Amino acid sequence: MPIICSKCRSANAEVQIPYAKLNLCPCCFTDFYKARVRRTVEEFKMFREDDAVGVAVSGGKDSAALLQVLRLAYPSLELKALHINLGVPEYSTHCQQKVEKLANMLNVELHVFSLPEELGMGIGDFEKTPFKGKLCSACGTIKRRIFEKLAIKAHVRVLATGHNLEDVAGVMFNNFLYGRWEQFVRLKPVLPPLAKGMASKVKPLIKCPENENMLYCLYNDIPFREIDCPYADEIGVRKRAKILEFLSRDNPYFRHQLLSRFLEIMPIVEGITQKPELSQCKVCGFPSLSEVCAFCRRIAMVKEAIGKI
Ligand code: Q46
Ligand code: ZN
């Protein structure tokens, strides 16, 4: 016997939402997903209906779903897609093609920064530096700064990223365990601009589980990448996912509860965490913890390794 959708009571249900005790048909699931993103944006006052918002799109399902749902939920937003070509053979071309297709489909302006074209390097070149074997860590720093630059270039006030529920709850959990409070605070749903002229950062998918982002893409014909980055740090990702999976086994609401509790204690943690003193990087001029920022130091490291300095 097919299960009937709990919302419309007419179509067959295809998606089970255990933590909300709902069985939904594809159409009602799309409405449910869109409504949750709207609620999240409003709850944390992420942006106004007519704001200029840039979405950091990697080609993956999370950011692809985010760009599409924002277009749908906020038709008067000045929406831009921001993409970084990391210069990973095959993978980066594939990702850029998916992003171009999506931006075209949604009629959204696309800004691309190409690492090979603009910096004469690819993320893989970190293999020749002390970051060998931990490319994702270097890649994270590089992407963060380039997205900040792209947001300035695209004249957006807000930079939205596709961090999903598992990403945020998982990393918060880790930082909580190890008492890394500064990093814990950086996972807030809204981060104010680091300096005048820079964008604030928001995470509208913070309450969306990964599998729902995937289903949203599939039901709405949203193009996203079909291959994985060859440098993905699988061990770390899997370990974190496993702990959360284990703890969610008997309580499907666990990840949402964990996130809610973390957000409740966030103001207290913020209060006891010293705000880092930022100065200006003497190379790029961006806010930095040291004389030369982490981004510029890493780029210099690669250029030295590949003989471009
Ligand atoms: S692109 Fe960069 Fe990811 Fe590749 S090197 Fe790691 S962080 S896995 S999303
Ligand atoms: Zn710098």
Coordinates of C-alpha atoms and ligand atoms in Angstrom, one line a residue:
M1 CA 0.0 0.0 0.0
P2 CA 1.5 3.4 -1.0
I3 CA 1.8 6.0 1.8
I4 CA -0.2 9.1 1.1
C5 CA 1.5 12.6 1.5
S6 CA 0.8 14.0 5.0
K7 CA 0.4 17.5 3.6
C8 CA -1.7 17.3 0.4
R9 CA -3.3 14.0 1.2
S10 CA -3.6 13.2 -2.5
A11 CA -0.2 12.2 -4.0
N12 CA 1.9 9.3 -3.0
A13 CA 4.6 10.1 -0.4
E14 CA 8.2 9.6 -1.5
V15 CA 10.2 11.4 1.2
Q16 CA 10.2 10.5 4.8
I17 CA 11.0 13.3 7.3
P18 CA 11.4 11.3 10.5
Y19 CA 12.2 14.2 12.8
A20 CA 9.1 16.0 11.7
K21 CA 7.0 12.8 11.5
L22 CA 6.0 13.6 7.9
N23 CA 5.8 11.6 4.7
L24 CA 5.8 14.0 1.7
C25 CA 5.2 13.9 -2.1
P26 CA 7.9 15.6 -4.2
C27 CA 5.8 18.7 -4.6
C28 CA 5.0 19.2 -0.8
F29 CA 8.7 18.3 0.0
T30 CA 9.8 21.2 -2.2
D31 CA 7.4 23.6 -0.4
F32 CA 8.5 22.2 3.0
Y33 CA 12.2 22.8 2.1
K34 CA 11.6 26.3 0.7
A35 CA 9.6 27.3 3.8
R36 CA 12.3 26.1 6.1
V37 CA 15.0 28.1 4.3
R38 CA 12.7 31.2 4.5
R39 CA 12.2 30.6 8.2
T40 CA 15.9 30.3 8.8
V41 CA 16.7 33.5 6.8
E42 CA 14.1 35.3 8.8
E43 CA 14.9 33.8 12.2
F44 CA 18.6 35.0 12.0
K45 CA 17.9 38.1 9.9
M46 CA 20.3 37.0 7.2
F47 CA 19.2 39.6 4.6
R48 CA 16.3 41.6 3.3
E49 CA 14.0 40.6 0.5
D50 CA 15.7 43.1 -1.9
D51 CA 19.3 42.7 -0.8
A52 CA 22.3 41.9 -2.9
V53 CA 23.4 38.4 -2.1
G54 CA 26.2 36.3 -3.6
V55 CA 26.1 32.6 -3.3
A56 CA 29.4 30.6 -3.1
V57 CA 28.6 27.8 -5.5
S58 CA 31.1 24.9 -5.7
G59 CA 29.2 22.7 -8.1
G60 CA 28.1 20.5 -5.3
K61 CA 24.5 19.7 -4.3
D62 CA 24.3 21.9 -1.2
S63 CA 25.3 25.2 -2.8
A64 CA 23.4 24.3 -6.0
A65 CA 20.2 23.8 -4.0
L66 CA 20.9 27.0 -2.1
L67 CA 21.2 29.2 -5.3
Q68 CA 18.0 27.7 -6.7
V69 CA 15.9 27.9 -3.5
L70 CA 16.9 31.5 -2.9
R71 CA 15.9 32.4 -6.5
L72 CA 12.6 30.8 -5.9
A73 CA 11.9 32.0 -2.4
Y74 CA 13.1 35.6 -2.9
P75 CA 12.4 36.7 -6.5
S76 CA 13.4 40.3 -5.8
L77 CA 16.8 39.5 -4.4
E78 CA 19.8 40.8 -6.5
L79 CA 21.3 37.3 -6.6
K80 CA 24.8 36.5 -7.9
A81 CA 26.6 33.2 -8.2
L82 CA 30.3 33.1 -7.2
H83 CA 32.5 30.2 -8.2
I84 CA 36.2 29.3 -7.8
N85 CA 37.9 27.1 -10.4
L86 CA 40.5 25.3 -8.3
G87 CA 42.5 24.0 -11.2
V88 CA 42.0 20.3 -10.3
P89 CA 42.2 18.4 -13.6
E90 CA 38.9 17.1 -14.8
Y91 CA 37.1 17.8 -11.5
S92 CA 37.3 21.6 -11.7
T93 CA 36.1 21.7 -15.4
H94 CA 33.3 19.5 -14.5
C95 CA 32.2 21.6 -11.5
Q96 CA 32.4 24.9 -13.5
Q97 CA 30.3 23.4 -16.3
K98 CA 27.6 22.4 -13.7
V99 CA 27.7 25.9 -12.2
E100 CA 27.5 27.6 -15.6
K101 CA 24.5 25.5 -16.5
L102 CA 22.7 26.3 -13.2
A103 CA 23.4 30.0 -13.4
N104 CA 22.1 30.0 -17.0
M105 CA 19.0 28.1 -16.0
L106 CA 18.2 30.6 -13.2
N107 CA 19.3 33.6 -15.1
V108 CA 21.8 34.6 -12.4
E109 CA 25.0 36.6 -13.0
L110 CA 28.0 34.4 -12.5
H111 CA 31.5 35.5 -11.3
V112 CA 34.3 33.0 -11.6
F113 CA 37.8 33.2 -10.2
S114 CA 40.2 30.8 -11.8
L115 CA 43.2 29.8 -9.8
P116 CA 45.3 28.7 -12.8
E117 CA 44.4 31.8 -14.8
E118 CA 44.7 34.4 -12.1
L119 CA 47.4 32.9 -9.8
G120 CA 49.2 30.5 -12.1
M121 CA 48.6 27.5 -9.8
G122 CA 46.1 24.8 -8.9
I123 CA 45.1 23.4 -5.5
G124 CA 47.1 20.2 -6.4
D125 CA 50.3 22.3 -6.2
F126 CA 50.0 22.2 -2.4
E127 CA 51.2 18.6 -2.7
K128 CA 54.6 20.1 -3.2
T129 CA 54.4 22.1 0.1
P130 CA 54.2 21.1 3.8
F131 CA 50.4 20.8 3.2
K132 CA 51.0 17.5 1.3
G133 CA 48.3 15.1 2.5
K134 CA 46.2 17.8 4.1
L135 CA 45.1 19.8 1.0
C136 CA 41.6 20.5 2.3
S137 CA 43.0 22.6 5.1
A138 CA 45.0 24.8 2.7
C139 CA 42.1 24.8 0.2
G140 CA 39.6 26.0 2.9
T141 CA 41.8 29.1 3.6
I142 CA 42.2 29.8 -0.1
K143 CA 38.5 29.5 -0.9
R144 CA 37.5 31.7 2.1
R145 CA 39.6 34.6 1.0
I146 CA 38.8 34.3 -2.7
F147 CA 35.0 34.2 -2.0
E148 CA 35.5 37.3 0.1
K149 CA 37.3 39.0 -2.9
L150 CA 34.5 37.8 -5.3
A151 CA 31.8 39.2 -3.1
I152 CA 33.5 42.6 -3.2
K153 CA 33.9 42.4 -7.0
A154 CA 30.3 41.4 -7.4
H155 CA 29.1 44.2 -5.1
V156 CA 27.1 42.0 -2.8
R157 CA 26.3 42.9 0.8
V158 CA 25.9 39.3 1.9
L159 CA 27.8 36.1 1.1
A160 CA 25.7 33.0 1.5
T161 CA 27.3 29.5 1.8
G162 CA 25.8 26.1 1.5
H163 CA 26.9 24.7 4.9
N164 CA 24.3 22.0 5.8
L165 CA 23.1 20.7 9.1
E166 CA 25.7 17.9 9.3
D167 CA 28.6 20.2 8.4
V168 CA 27.7 22.8 11.0
A169 CA 26.6 20.4 13.8
G170 CA 29.5 18.1 13.2
V171 CA 32.2 20.7 13.2
M172 CA 30.6 22.5 16.2
F173 CA 30.6 19.2 18.1
N174 CA 34.3 18.7 17.3
N175 CA 35.2 22.2 18.4
F176 CA 33.1 21.9 21.5
L177 CA 34.9 18.6 22.4
Y178 CA 38.3 20.1 22.1
G179 CA 37.3 23.5 23.5
R180 CA 38.3 25.4 20.3
W181 CA 36.0 28.3 21.2
E182 CA 37.2 30.7 18.6
Q183 CA 36.4 28.2 15.8
F184 CA 33.1 27.3 17.5
V185 CA 32.0 30.9 17.4
R186 CA 33.0 31.2 13.7
L187 CA 30.1 28.7 12.9
K188 CA 27.4 31.2 13.8
P189 CA 24.6 31.4 11.2
V190 CA 25.5 35.1 10.6
L191 CA 29.0 36.6 10.7
P192 CA 29.3 40.3 10.4
P193 CA 31.7 41.8 7.8
L194 CA 35.4 41.5 8.8
A195 CA 36.0 45.1 7.6
K196 CA 34.2 48.0 6.0
G197 CA 33.3 47.1 2.4
M198 CA 33.3 43.4 3.0
A199 CA 30.2 41.1 2.9
S200 CA 28.6 39.5 5.9
K201 CA 28.5 35.7 5.8
V202 CA 25.3 33.7 6.2
K203 CA 24.3 30.0 6.2
P204 CA 20.7 29.6 5.1
L205 CA 20.9 25.8 4.9
I206 CA 22.1 25.4 8.5
K207 CA 18.9 23.4 9.4
C208 CA 18.8 21.4 6.2
P209 CA 20.1 17.8 6.4
E210 CA 22.5 16.8 3.6
N211 CA 20.2 14.1 2.1
E212 CA 17.3 16.7 1.8
N213 CA 19.6 19.0 -0.2
M214 CA 20.3 16.1 -2.5
L215 CA 16.6 15.2 -2.8
Y216 CA 15.7 18.9 -3.4
C217 CA 18.2 18.9 -6.3
L218 CA 16.9 15.7 -7.8
Y219 CA 13.2 16.7 -7.6
N220 CA 13.9 20.1 -9.1
D221 CA 16.3 19.1 -11.9
I222 CA 19.1 21.1 -10.4
P223 CA 22.5 20.3 -12.0
F224 CA 25.3 19.4 -9.5
R225 CA 28.6 17.6 -9.8
E226 CA 28.8 13.9 -10.2
I227 CA 32.4 13.3 -9.4
D228 CA 34.4 13.9 -6.2
C229 CA 37.4 16.0 -5.6
P230 CA 40.4 13.6 -5.7
Y231 CA 41.9 15.4 -2.7
A232 CA 38.9 15.0 -0.4
D233 CA 40.0 14.2 3.1
E234 CA 37.6 11.2 3.4
I235 CA 38.9 9.9 6.8
G236 CA 38.1 13.1 8.7
V237 CA 34.7 13.6 7.1
R238 CA 33.7 10.0 7.6
K239 CA 34.8 9.9 11.2
R240 CA 32.7 13.0 12.1
A241 CA 29.7 11.7 10.1
K242 CA 29.9 8.3 11.9
I243 CA 29.7 9.8 15.4
L244 CA 26.7 11.9 14.5
E245 CA 25.1 9.0 12.7
F246 CA 25.5 6.8 15.7
L247 CA 24.0 9.4 18.0
S248 CA 21.1 10.0 15.6
R249 CA 20.2 6.3 15.4
D250 CA 17.6 6.2 18.1
N251 CA 16.8 9.9 17.9
P252 CA 16.2 11.3 14.4
Y253 CA 15.9 14.8 15.9
F254 CA 19.4 14.6 17.4
R255 CA 21.3 16.8 14.9
H256 CA 18.7 19.5 15.1
Q257 CA 18.7 19.3 18.9
L258 CA 22.5 19.5 19.0
L259 CA 22.4 22.6 16.7
S260 CA 19.7 24.2 18.8
R261 CA 21.7 23.7 22.1
F262 CA 24.9 25.0 20.5
L263 CA 23.1 28.1 19.2
E264 CA 21.6 28.6 22.7
I265 CA 25.1 28.6 24.3
M266 CA 26.7 30.6 21.5
P267 CA 26.2 34.1 23.2
I268 CA 27.9 32.7 26.4
V269 CA 30.8 31.2 24.4
E270 CA 31.1 34.4 22.5
G271 CA 31.2 36.3 25.8
I272 CA 34.1 34.3 27.2
T273 CA 36.1 34.1 23.9
Q274 CA 38.6 36.9 23.2
K275 CA 37.9 38.6 19.9
P276 CA 41.1 38.2 17.7
E277 CA 42.9 41.4 17.0
L278 CA 43.0 42.0 13.3
S279 CA 45.4 44.1 11.4
Q280 CA 45.9 44.6 7.7
C281 CA 47.9 42.1 5.7
K282 CA 50.9 43.9 4.2
V283 CA 50.6 42.0 1.0
C284 CA 46.9 42.0 0.1
G285 CA 45.5 44.5 2.6
F286 CA 42.8 42.1 3.9
P287 CA 42.1 41.7 7.6
S288 CA 44.7 39.5 9.1
L289 CA 45.9 38.0 12.4
S290 CA 49.5 38.4 11.5
E291 CA 51.7 40.7 9.4
V292 CA 51.1 38.6 6.3
C293 CA 47.7 36.8 6.2
A294 CA 47.3 33.0 6.0
F295 CA 46.1 33.2 2.4
C296 CA 49.2 35.2 1.2
R297 CA 51.5 32.9 3.1
R298 CA 50.0 29.8 1.5
I299 CA 50.1 31.3 -2.0
A300 CA 53.8 32.3 -1.5
M301 CA 54.5 28.8 -0.3
V302 CA 53.1 27.2 -3.5
K303 CA 54.8 29.8 -5.8
E304 CA 58.1 29.0 -4.2
A305 CA 57.6 25.3 -4.5
I306 CA 56.7 25.5 -8.2
G307 CA 59.4 28.0 -8.9
K308 CA 57.3 31.1 -9.6
I309 CA 58.9 33.4 -7.1
Ligands
Q46_1 S1 37.8 21.1 -3.2 FE1 39.3 21.7 -1.7 FE2 37.1 20.3 -1.2 FE3 39.0 19.2 -2.8 S2 40.8 20.0 -1.8 FE4 39.4 19.4 -0.2 S3 38.4 21.3 0.3 S4 37.9 18.2 -1.2 S5 35.0 20.6 -0.8
ZN2 ZN 47.2 38.8 2.5

